[in-house]
CSV table of C-alpha atoms in Angstrom, one decimal:
chain,number,residue,atom,x,y,z
S,252,MET,CA,-1.9,23.7,-13.2
S,253,ASN,CA,-4.3,26.1,-11.4
S,254,GLN,CA,-2.0,28.0,-8.8
S,255,ASN,CA,-5.1,27.8,-5.8
S,256,SER,CA,-6.1,23.8,-6.3
S,257,SER,CA,-5.7,20.7,-8.5
S,258,PHE,CA,-7.9,18.0,-8.3
S,259,PHE,CA,-8.0,14.7,-9.0
S,260,PHE,CA,-10.5,11.5,-9.9
S,261,ALA,CA,-9.1,8.3,-7.7
S,262,ASN,CA,-9.7,5.2,-6.4
S,263,ALA,CA,-10.0,3.5,-3.4
S,264,ASP,CA,-5.8,2.9,-3.5
S,265,GLN,CA,-5.2,5.9,-5.2
S,266,LEU,CA,-7.1,8.1,-2.7
S,267,SER,CA,-5.4,6.1,0.2
S,268,ALA,CA,-1.7,7.3,-0.9
S,269,LEU,CA,-3.2,11.1,-1.6
S,270,VAL,CA,-4.3,10.8,1.9
S,271,VAL,CA,-0.8,9.4,3.2
S,272,MET,CA,0.6,12.4,1.3
S,273,ALA,CA,-1.3,15.0,2.6
S,274,ASP,CA,-0.1,14.4,5.9
S,275,TYR,CA,3.2,12.8,5.4
S,276,ASN,CA,5.1,15.7,6.9
S,277,ARG,CA,2.8,17.4,8.8
S,278,GLY,CA,2.0,14.5,10.8
S,279,THR,CA,-1.2,16.7,12.6
S,280,ASN,CA,-3.4,13.7,11.0
S,281,GLN,CA,-6.0,16.8,10.2
S,282,SER,CA,-4.5,17.4,6.3
S,283,VAL,CA,-7.6,15.9,4.8
S,284,THR,CA,-11.3,16.7,5.3
S,285,ALA,CA,-14.4,15.0,3.6
S,286,PRO,CA,-17.7,17.4,4.0
S,287,PHE,CA,-20.7,16.9,2.3
S,288,GLY,CA,-21.6,19.2,-0.9
S,289,ALA,CA,-23.1,19.0,-4.3
S,290,ALA,CA,-20.7,16.9,-6.5
S,291,CYS,CA,-18.9,20.3,-7.8
S,292,GLN,CA,-18.8,21.9,-4.6
S,293,SER,CA,-16.2,19.7,-3.2
S,294,ILE,CA,-13.8,21.2,-5.3
S,295,LEU,CA,-14.7,24.9,-4.3
S,296,PHE,CA,-14.2,23.6,-0.8
S,297,GLY,CA,-10.5,23.2,-2.1
S,298,TYR,CA,-9.9,26.8,-3.5
S,299,ALA,CA,-11.3,27.8,0.1
S,300,GLU,CA,-8.7,25.5,1.6
S,301,ALA,CA,-6.3,27.5,-0.5
S,302,LYS,CA,-6.6,30.7,1.5
S,303,LYS,CA,-5.6,29.2,4.4
S,304,GLU,CA,-1.7,29.3,5.8
S,305,ASN,CA,-2.1,25.2,6.5
S,306,PRO,CA,-4.4,23.8,3.9
S,307,ARG,CA,-6.3,20.7,3.7
S,308,GLY,CA,-6.9,18.4,0.9
S,309,VAL,CA,-10.7,17.6,0.1
S,310,ILE,CA,-11.9,14.1,-0.7
S,311,GLY,CA,-15.2,14.5,-2.5
S,312,PHE,CA,-18.0,13.4,-4.8
S,313,PHE,CA,-20.2,12.3,-2.2
S,314,ASP,CA,-23.3,13.5,-4.0
S,315,ILE,CA,-25.8,10.6,-4.5
S,316,SER,CA,-27.6,12.4,-7.3
S,317,LYS,CA,-24.5,12.7,-9.1
S,318,ARG,CA,-22.5,9.5,-8.3
S,319,SER,CA,-23.9,7.5,-11.2
S,320,ILE,CA,-21.9,9.7,-13.5
S,321,VAL,CA,-18.6,8.2,-12.3
S,322,ASP,CA,-17.5,4.8,-11.7
S,323,ARG,CA,-18.8,3.4,-8.4
S,324,GLU,CA,-15.2,3.3,-7.1
S,325,ILE,CA,-13.9,6.4,-7.8
S,326,LEU,CA,-14.0,9.8,-5.3
S,327,THR,CA,-12.4,12.9,-5.9
S,328,PHE,CA,-9.4,14.4,-4.1
S,329,THR,CA,-9.0,18.0,-4.5
S,330,VAL,CA,-5.7,19.7,-3.3
S,331,PRO,CA,-4.6,23.4,-2.9
S,332,PHE,CA,-1.3,24.3,-4.5
S,333,LYS,CA,0.7,25.1,-1.3
S,334,LEU,CA,-0.4,21.1,0.0
S,335,PHE,CA,0.7,19.9,-3.5
S,336,GLN,CA,3.9,21.3,-3.4
S,337,GLU,CA,4.4,19.7,0.0
S,338,MET,CA,3.2,16.3,-1.0
S,339,GLU,CA,5.4,16.8,-4.3
S,340,ALA,CA,8.3,17.4,-2.5
S,341,SER,CA,8.1,14.1,0.0
S,342,VAL,CA,7.7,11.8,-2.8
S,343,GLU,CA,11.5,10.8,-3.3
S,344,GLU,CA,11.2,10.0,0.9
S,345,SER,CA,7.7,8.7,1.0
S,346,PHE,CA,6.2,5.0,0.5
S,347,LEU,CA,5.8,5.7,-3.2
S,348,LYS,CA,9.0,4.0,-3.4
S,349,MET,CA,8.3,1.0,-1.5
S,350,ASN,CA,7.2,-2.5,-2.4
S,351,THR,CA,4.3,-2.1,-0.5
S,352,TRP,CA,2.9,0.6,-3.3
S,353,LYS,CA,4.5,-1.1,-6.3
S,354,LYS,CA,2.1,-4.2,-5.0
S,355,LEU,CA,-0.6,-2.0,-4.9
S,356,GLN,CA,0.0,-0.8,-8.5
S,357,GLU,CA,0.2,-4.3,-9.9
S,358,ARG,CA,-3.6,-4.3,-9.4
S,359,GLN,CA,-4.7,-0.9,-10.8
């Protein structure tokens, strides 16, 4: 794993979980951003976020000219490493252990 940022290709259910986990312990409702940029640029936004004290996750792959190369249900989520560590530390006490999440996993 890169020490700056990692990125995931995610469907709507997975992206929902990543967004919730990004703000799970912060409670700010400001832990994720979704700026427009070229397809790969959203990953670069994540590297810029990694330099911040409270980095945000970045939803991306909105570039219409490149959307055809991924499944129509897929977007990306770039996570600065510091935020990834926060998210990982919250897993055991989060919704990921609840029936609601398990029900969503059944349709994957």
